[in-house]
Coordinates of C-alpha atoms in Angstrom, one line a residue:
M179 CA 140.0 98.1 110.0
D180 CA 139.6 95.2 107.6
L181 CA 143.3 94.4 107.0
N182 CA 142.3 91.9 104.3
S183 CA 141.2 94.6 101.8
V184 CA 142.8 97.9 102.7
D185 CA 145.9 99.1 100.9
A186 CA 149.5 99.4 102.3
V187 CA 149.3 103.2 102.7
T188 CA 146.2 102.9 104.8
I189 CA 147.8 100.3 107.1
A190 CA 151.0 102.4 107.5
T191 CA 149.0 105.5 108.3
A192 CA 147.0 103.6 111.0
V193 CA 150.2 102.2 112.5
R194 CA 151.9 105.5 112.6
G195 CA 148.8 107.1 114.1
R196 CA 148.6 104.3 116.8
Q197 CA 145.2 103.3 115.7
V198 CA 146.6 99.7 115.4
S199 CA 149.9 98.3 116.4
A200 CA 152.3 96.7 114.0
V201 CA 152.2 93.5 116.1
E202 CA 148.5 93.4 115.7
V203 CA 148.7 93.9 112.0
V204 CA 151.3 91.2 111.5
T205 CA 149.5 88.8 113.9
A206 CA 146.3 89.2 111.9
T207 CA 148.3 88.7 108.6
L208 CA 149.9 85.5 109.8
N209 CA 146.5 84.2 110.9
R210 CA 145.1 85.0 107.5
I211 CA 148.0 83.2 105.8
D212 CA 147.4 80.1 108.0
K213 CA 143.7 80.1 106.9
K214 CA 143.9 81.0 103.3
D215 CA 147.2 79.5 102.1
R216 CA 146.0 75.9 102.5
E217 CA 143.7 76.6 99.6
L218 CA 145.8 78.9 97.5
N219 CA 149.3 77.6 98.0
C220 CA 151.1 81.0 97.6
F221 CA 153.7 80.7 100.3
T222 CA 156.8 78.3 100.3
T223 CA 158.1 79.9 103.5
V224 CA 156.5 81.9 106.3
T225 CA 158.9 84.0 108.4
R226 CA 156.7 84.1 111.5
E227 CA 159.2 84.7 114.2
T228 CA 161.2 87.4 112.5
A229 CA 158.0 89.1 111.3
L230 CA 156.7 89.4 114.9
A231 CA 160.1 90.6 116.2
D232 CA 160.3 93.2 113.4
A233 CA 156.8 94.4 114.2
A234 CA 157.6 94.8 117.8
K235 CA 160.6 97.0 116.8
I236 CA 158.3 99.2 114.7
D237 CA 156.0 99.7 117.7
E238 CA 159.0 100.5 119.9
A239 CA 160.2 103.1 117.4
I240 CA 156.8 104.8 117.3
A241 CA 156.5 104.8 121.1
S242 CA 159.9 106.5 121.4
G243 CA 159.0 109.2 118.8
K244 CA 161.2 107.9 116.0
D245 CA 160.2 107.9 112.3
P246 CA 159.2 104.2 111.6
G247 CA 159.2 104.7 107.8
V248 CA 156.6 105.4 105.1
L249 CA 155.6 101.7 105.1
A250 CA 155.6 101.3 108.8
G251 CA 154.0 97.9 109.8
V252 CA 153.0 96.9 106.3
P253 CA 153.3 93.2 105.8
F254 CA 154.9 92.1 102.5
A255 CA 156.1 88.9 100.9
V256 CA 158.5 88.2 98.0
K257 CA 158.8 85.7 95.1
N258 CA 161.1 83.0 96.3
L259 CA 163.9 84.1 93.9
F260 CA 164.7 87.1 96.2
D261 CA 167.4 86.5 98.8
I262 CA 166.2 86.5 102.4
A263 CA 169.0 86.4 105.0
G264 CA 169.0 83.0 106.7
I265 CA 166.7 81.3 104.2
T266 CA 167.7 79.3 101.1
T267 CA 166.7 81.0 97.9
L268 CA 164.7 78.4 96.0
A269 CA 163.9 80.2 92.7
G270 CA 161.1 77.6 92.4
S271 CA 163.5 74.7 92.0
K272 CA 164.5 71.5 93.7
I273 CA 168.2 72.0 92.8
N274 CA 168.5 75.3 94.6
A275 CA 166.9 73.9 97.7
E276 CA 170.3 72.3 98.4
N277 CA 172.1 75.6 98.5
S278 CA 173.2 77.3 101.7
P279 CA 170.9 80.0 103.2
A280 CA 171.4 83.6 101.9
T281 CA 173.7 85.7 103.9
Q282 CA 172.0 89.0 103.3
D283 CA 168.7 90.3 102.0
A284 CA 168.2 91.2 98.3
T285 CA 168.4 95.0 97.8
A286 CA 164.7 95.3 97.1
V287 CA 163.8 93.4 100.3
A288 CA 166.2 95.5 102.3
K289 CA 164.8 98.8 101.0
L290 CA 161.2 97.8 101.9
K291 CA 162.4 96.8 105.4
Q292 CA 164.2 100.1 105.8
A293 CA 160.9 101.8 105.0
G294 CA 159.2 100.0 107.9
A295 CA 157.6 97.1 105.9
I296 CA 157.6 93.7 107.5
L297 CA 158.6 90.6 105.6
V298 CA 156.2 87.7 106.3
G299 CA 157.5 85.1 103.8
A300 CA 158.5 83.8 100.4
L301 CA 156.2 83.0 97.5
N302 CA 155.7 80.2 95.0
M303 CA 156.7 80.6 91.3
D304 CA 157.4 78.7 88.1
E305 CA 160.7 77.0 88.3
Y306 CA 163.5 79.4 87.6
A307 CA 160.8 82.0 86.5
Y308 CA 160.3 80.1 83.2
G309 CA 156.5 80.1 82.8
F310 CA 153.2 81.9 82.9
V311 CA 151.2 79.5 85.1
T312 CA 152.9 78.8 88.4
E313 CA 152.2 75.1 88.2
N314 CA 155.3 73.9 89.9
S315 CA 156.0 70.2 90.0
H316 CA 158.1 70.6 93.2
Y317 CA 156.0 72.9 95.3
G318 CA 152.5 72.5 93.7
A319 CA 150.3 74.9 91.7
T320 CA 149.2 78.2 93.1
H321 CA 145.4 78.7 92.8
N322 CA 143.6 81.8 91.6
P323 CA 141.7 83.3 94.5
H324 CA 138.8 84.1 92.1
D325 CA 138.4 80.5 91.1
I326 CA 140.6 77.9 92.8
N327 CA 140.3 75.6 89.7
R328 CA 142.2 78.2 87.6
I329 CA 145.8 79.3 87.4
A330 CA 147.1 82.4 89.1
G331 CA 149.4 83.1 86.2
G332 CA 153.2 83.3 86.4
S333 CA 155.9 83.2 86.9
S334 CA 155.1 85.4 89.9
G335 CA 151.8 83.6 90.6
G336 CA 152.3 83.3 94.3
A337 CA 153.0 87.0 94.6
A338 CA 149.8 88.0 92.7
A339 CA 147.5 85.5 94.4
A340 CA 148.8 86.5 97.9
V341 CA 147.6 90.1 97.2
A342 CA 144.4 89.1 95.5
G343 CA 143.6 86.6 98.2
G344 CA 143.8 89.2 100.9
M345 CA 146.9 87.8 102.7
V346 CA 149.3 90.8 102.2
P347 CA 148.8 94.2 100.5
L348 CA 152.3 94.3 98.9
T349 CA 154.5 91.7 97.2
L350 CA 157.7 91.7 95.1
G351 CA 157.9 89.8 91.8
S352 CA 160.1 89.7 88.7
D353 CA 159.2 90.2 85.1
T354 CA 161.2 88.8 82.1
N355 CA 158.5 88.5 79.5
G356 CA 155.3 89.3 81.5
S357 CA 155.8 87.5 84.8
I358 CA 154.4 90.4 86.8
R359 CA 151.8 91.7 84.4
V360 CA 150.2 88.3 83.4
P361 CA 149.5 87.1 87.0
A362 CA 148.4 90.7 88.0
A363 CA 145.8 90.6 85.2
L364 CA 144.6 87.1 85.9
C365 CA 144.3 87.7 89.6
G366 CA 142.9 91.3 89.4
V367 CA 145.6 93.4 91.1
Y368 CA 148.0 96.1 90.0
G369 CA 151.3 94.8 88.6
L370 CA 154.1 97.3 87.9
K371 CA 157.1 96.5 85.7
P372 CA 159.3 99.6 85.8
T373 CA 161.9 100.5 83.2
Y374 CA 164.7 98.0 82.8
G375 CA 167.4 98.8 85.2
R376 CA 165.3 101.2 87.3
L377 CA 165.2 99.0 90.3
S378 CA 168.1 96.9 91.6
R379 CA 168.0 93.2 91.0
A380 CA 170.9 92.5 93.4
G381 CA 170.2 89.4 95.4
A382 CA 167.6 88.1 93.0
F383 CA 168.2 84.8 91.2
L384 CA 168.0 86.0 87.6
F385 CA 166.5 84.1 84.6
A386 CA 167.5 86.1 81.5
S387 CA 169.7 89.0 82.6
S388 CA 169.2 91.3 79.6
L389 CA 165.4 91.1 80.1
D390 CA 164.8 90.7 83.9
H391 CA 163.0 93.4 85.8
V392 CA 162.0 93.7 89.5
G393 CA 158.5 95.1 90.3
T394 CA 155.5 95.0 92.6
F395 CA 152.0 93.8 93.1
T396 CA 149.6 96.1 95.0
R397 CA 146.0 96.8 95.8
S398 CA 146.1 100.5 94.8
V399 CA 147.9 102.9 92.5
R400 CA 149.2 104.9 95.4
D401 CA 150.7 101.7 96.9
A402 CA 152.4 101.0 93.5
A403 CA 153.8 104.6 93.5
T404 CA 154.9 104.5 97.2
A405 CA 156.7 101.2 96.9
F406 CA 158.3 102.3 93.6
D407 CA 159.6 105.4 95.3
V408 CA 161.0 103.3 98.2
L409 CA 162.7 100.8 95.9
Q410 CA 164.5 103.3 93.6
G411 CA 168.1 104.3 93.9
W412 CA 171.4 103.3 92.4
D413 CA 172.9 100.1 93.7
S414 CA 176.6 99.1 93.1
R415 CA 175.6 95.5 93.5
D416 CA 173.6 95.6 90.2
P417 CA 175.6 97.0 87.3
V418 CA 172.5 97.7 85.2
C419 CA 170.8 99.7 87.9
T420 CA 170.7 103.4 86.8
P421 CA 170.5 106.4 89.1
R422 CA 167.4 108.5 88.3
E423 CA 165.4 111.1 90.2
A424 CA 162.8 109.3 92.4
L425 CA 159.1 109.6 91.6
R426 CA 157.4 111.8 94.1
V427 CA 154.3 110.0 95.2
T428 CA 152.5 112.9 96.8
S429 CA 151.1 113.9 93.4
L430 CA 149.3 110.6 93.2
Q431 CA 147.4 110.8 96.5
N432 CA 143.6 110.9 96.5
D433 CA 141.5 113.8 97.7
G434 CA 139.3 113.6 100.8
N435 CA 136.4 112.1 98.8
G436 CA 138.5 109.2 97.5
A437 CA 138.6 110.6 94.0
S438 CA 141.9 111.0 92.2
A439 CA 143.4 114.4 92.7
H440 CA 145.3 114.0 89.4
N441 CA 144.1 114.5 85.9
I442 CA 145.4 113.6 82.5
D443 CA 145.3 117.0 80.9
G444 CA 148.1 117.3 78.4
L445 CA 148.9 113.6 78.2
R446 CA 148.8 112.1 74.7
I447 CA 147.2 108.7 75.0
A448 CA 146.7 106.1 72.2
I449 CA 145.5 102.6 71.7
A450 CA 147.8 99.9 70.3
D451 CA 146.2 98.4 67.2
D452 CA 147.2 95.7 64.7
Y453 CA 149.0 93.0 66.6
F454 CA 147.4 94.1 69.9
C455 CA 143.9 94.0 68.5
T456 CA 143.9 90.4 67.3
G457 CA 144.3 86.9 68.8
A458 CA 142.4 87.7 72.0
E459 CA 139.0 86.9 73.5
P460 CA 136.4 89.7 73.0
E461 CA 136.4 90.4 76.7
A462 CA 140.1 91.3 76.7
L463 CA 139.6 93.8 73.9
A464 CA 136.5 95.1 75.5
A465 CA 138.5 95.9 78.6
V466 CA 140.8 98.0 76.5
E467 CA 137.9 99.8 75.0
R468 CA 136.4 100.6 78.4
V469 CA 139.7 102.2 79.5
A470 CA 140.0 104.1 76.2
Q471 CA 136.5 105.5 76.7
A472 CA 137.2 106.6 80.2
L473 CA 140.3 108.4 79.0
G474 CA 138.5 109.9 76.1
T475 CA 141.0 108.6 73.6
T476 CA 140.3 107.5 70.0
Q477 CA 143.8 107.7 68.6
Y478 CA 145.5 104.5 67.5
V479 CA 149.1 103.7 67.0
T480 CA 150.8 100.7 65.4
I481 CA 153.8 99.1 67.1
P482 CA 155.6 97.7 64.0
E483 CA 156.7 94.1 63.8
A484 CA 155.4 93.2 67.3
H485 CA 155.1 89.6 66.3
R486 CA 158.8 89.5 65.4
A487 CA 159.6 91.2 68.7
K488 CA 157.8 88.3 70.6
A489 CA 159.8 85.8 68.5
A490 CA 163.1 87.5 69.1
A491 CA 162.4 87.8 72.8
F492 CA 161.7 84.1 72.9
V493 CA 165.1 83.3 71.3
I494 CA 167.0 85.6 73.7
T495 CA 165.1 84.3 76.8
A496 CA 165.6 80.6 75.9
S497 CA 169.3 81.2 75.0
E498 CA 170.2 83.2 78.1
G499 CA 168.2 81.0 80.5
A500 CA 169.7 77.8 79.1
N501 CA 173.2 79.2 79.3
L502 CA 172.7 80.0 83.0
H503 CA 171.7 76.4 83.8
L504 CA 173.9 74.6 81.3
A505 CA 176.0 72.7 83.9
N506 CA 172.9 71.4 85.7
L507 CA 171.2 70.5 82.4
R508 CA 174.2 68.3 81.6
S509 CA 174.4 66.6 85.0
R510 CA 171.0 66.9 86.8
L511 CA 168.4 66.9 84.1
E512 CA 166.0 64.7 86.1
D513 CA 165.9 67.3 88.9
F514 CA 164.3 70.0 86.7
D515 CA 160.6 70.5 86.5
P516 CA 159.5 68.6 83.4
A517 CA 157.6 71.7 82.1
T518 CA 160.8 73.7 82.3
C519 CA 163.4 71.1 81.3
D520 CA 162.4 70.7 77.7
R521 CA 162.4 74.4 77.0
F522 CA 165.8 74.9 78.6
L523 CA 167.1 72.0 76.5
A524 CA 165.7 73.6 73.4
G525 CA 167.3 76.9 74.4
A526 CA 170.7 75.3 74.7
M527 CA 170.5 74.2 71.1
I528 CA 169.6 77.6 69.6
P529 CA 172.4 78.6 67.2
A530 CA 174.5 81.6 68.2
A531 CA 173.6 83.3 65.0
W532 CA 169.9 83.3 65.9
Y533 CA 170.7 85.0 69.2
L534 CA 172.8 87.6 67.5
Q535 CA 170.2 88.3 64.9
A536 CA 167.5 88.6 67.7
Q537 CA 169.7 91.2 69.4
R538 CA 170.2 93.2 66.2
F539 CA 166.4 93.2 65.7
R540 CA 166.0 94.3 69.3
S541 CA 168.0 97.4 68.6
W542 CA 166.0 98.2 65.4
F543 CA 162.7 97.6 67.3
R544 CA 163.7 99.8 70.2
D545 CA 164.4 102.7 67.7
R546 CA 161.0 102.3 66.0
V547 CA 159.1 102.4 69.3
R548 CA 161.2 105.4 70.5
E549 CA 159.9 107.2 67.4
I550 CA 156.3 106.5 68.5
F551 CA 156.9 108.0 71.9
Q552 CA 157.9 111.2 70.2
H553 CA 154.2 111.7 69.5
V554 CA 152.5 109.7 72.2
D555 CA 152.9 109.6 76.0
V556 CA 151.0 106.5 77.0
I557 CA 149.8 103.5 75.0
I558 CA 147.1 101.1 76.2
A559 CA 146.9 97.4 75.2
P560 CA 145.5 94.2 76.6
T561 CA 147.6 92.4 79.3
T562 CA 146.5 88.9 78.5
P563 CA 144.5 87.5 75.6
C564 CA 142.1 85.7 77.8
F565 CA 140.8 85.0 81.3
A566 CA 142.8 82.6 83.6
P567 CA 142.8 79.1 82.1
L568 CA 142.1 76.0 84.3
I569 CA 145.0 74.4 86.2
G570 CA 146.4 71.7 84.0
Q571 CA 144.9 73.1 80.8
Q572 CA 147.3 72.8 78.0
T573 CA 145.7 74.7 75.2
I574 CA 143.3 77.7 74.6
E575 CA 141.4 78.8 71.6
L576 CA 142.2 82.3 70.4
D577 CA 140.9 83.8 67.2
G578 CA 139.6 80.4 66.1
K579 CA 142.9 78.7 66.6
E580 CA 143.9 76.2 69.3
V581 CA 147.2 77.3 70.8
L582 CA 149.4 76.4 73.8
V583 CA 148.6 78.1 77.1
R584 CA 152.2 78.6 78.2
A585 CA 153.4 80.1 74.9
H586 CA 150.5 82.5 74.5
L587 CA 149.6 84.1 77.8
G588 CA 152.5 86.5 77.2
L589 CA 151.3 87.3 73.7
F590 CA 150.9 91.0 74.5
T591 CA 153.5 91.5 77.3
Q592 CA 156.6 89.9 75.6
P593 CA 157.1 92.5 72.9
L594 CA 157.1 95.3 75.5
S595 CA 159.5 93.9 78.1
F596 CA 161.8 93.0 75.1
I597 CA 162.9 96.7 75.1
G598 CA 162.6 97.4 78.8
L599 CA 159.6 99.8 78.7
P600 CA 157.8 100.7 81.9
V601 CA 154.3 99.1 82.1
L602 CA 151.6 98.9 84.7
S603 CA 148.9 96.3 84.3
V604 CA 145.7 97.7 85.8
P605 CA 142.7 95.5 86.9
V606 CA 139.6 96.5 85.0
V607 CA 136.4 96.4 86.9
S608 CA 134.2 93.8 85.2
P609 CA 131.3 92.6 87.4
N610 CA 130.4 88.9 87.3
T611 CA 133.5 87.9 85.3
L612 CA 137.0 86.7 86.1
P613 CA 139.6 89.5 86.3
L614 CA 141.3 91.0 83.3
G615 CA 144.0 93.6 83.0
V616 CA 145.0 96.4 80.6
Q617 CA 148.6 97.5 80.1
L618 CA 149.5 101.2 80.4
I619 CA 152.8 101.6 78.6
A620 CA 155.2 104.6 78.4
A621 CA 158.7 105.5 77.2
P622 CA 161.7 104.5 79.5
Y623 CA 161.8 106.4 82.8
C624 CA 158.3 107.7 82.4
E625 CA 156.7 105.7 85.2
D626 CA 155.1 108.9 86.5
K627 CA 152.9 109.1 83.3
I628 CA 151.5 105.6 83.6
L629 CA 150.9 106.0 87.3
Q630 CA 149.2 109.4 86.6
V631 CA 146.8 107.7 84.1
A632 CA 146.2 104.8 86.5
A633 CA 145.3 107.2 89.3
F634 CA 142.8 108.9 87.0
L635 CA 141.2 105.6 86.0
E636 CA 141.1 104.5 89.7
G637 CA 139.4 107.8 90.7
K638 CA 136.8 107.2 88.0
G639 CA 136.1 103.7 89.3
V640 CA 137.2 102.1 86.0
V641 CA 140.1 100.1 87.6
A642 CA 140.3 98.6 91.0
A643 CA 142.0 95.7 92.7
S644 CA 139.7 92.7 93.2
I645 CA 140.4 91.2 96.6
V646 CA 138.9 87.9 97.6
D647 CA 137.8 87.5 101.3

């Protein structure tokens, strides 16, 4: 079994069936990390000893006839803003490195462990999750596995690149304005941002509380569904976490020939036009067209005032983020990443009236989009407006205009996370090019619909993770 490219479900099935031991899987994973991470710089911490010990416990459970869990023996890693017991939670910063080690795992980490998955480390990110590039002045830039001269995206860049680089099949990230979907698209893997509040954020160092989501990076749709199922459930430690019936992943399994057993009969699917059809490279729009053709959809919908939604999301993000770090901005300004510092300072000076107006607009925008989902089940749109820029690149040209990289990679993701919609970025198969992604968007708590569409596209060979050996 080539552990560098198979998905998590395949690994767990093999471990439970004793075709391979969990210790063998984890040992191979750690060796792979030793080899690949020197080039990619995904990991800030590797939990070698505890990973091997946990793997041995999984093997012991299987030998004694106990249920090891649905993710038995699956190696996973997490963005370094998730608490890991015994390790200091960096959140990509120099300042947090001075904190005491976490006393318990984040809820999301604990749930994956309870399902038999084995934590192998923590992953690089933009400082305090404020960015789309993962070019961190403290811990270095994470490189895109498809072209090491290019960014992996951010802020969960280490999480996306670790999956695309064949080091682990499953990682945890966070998404405020696109921090899961952007790196997923640029690295060619699946990136799921569930509905706001669907997964617990307890034990995660938040950025902008009214916008932050927890989600996953995976190599397959069934991995995304399986991990989502494991991670769900009400958590008293996170007041925004809402109890909902868990998605049953069995409906998303493939048949014996590898084709999706699901279909999209009855689903109303539309293409986002207007704002989502401009300001992008032709290849990004072509990826959307390819997905639309595979789905047989020609219907278009307009999400009104999306450009204002992006602007309002920027105001809320900057305000909430700056408020969180206000004490350190006053006393330790020089210890911030220069690329983050200026934006936090700007956020601290945003008038309260602007923030309140942005929140009022947010309510209006949510109602307008809710009306659209009365007539449509799933909307498709580009994830990013372009391929991965070069590391250090400051500007890109979009629609004939030179614009800033950091401000525009979230062009198509920011208006959607603004109102907490569930979105899956799927990697579109495009031979001889860098990866691109397409967003599948649904109404709140309708993750099953976007996963259903993704499973159909995967079965048709239109989308697939691009793993670099």
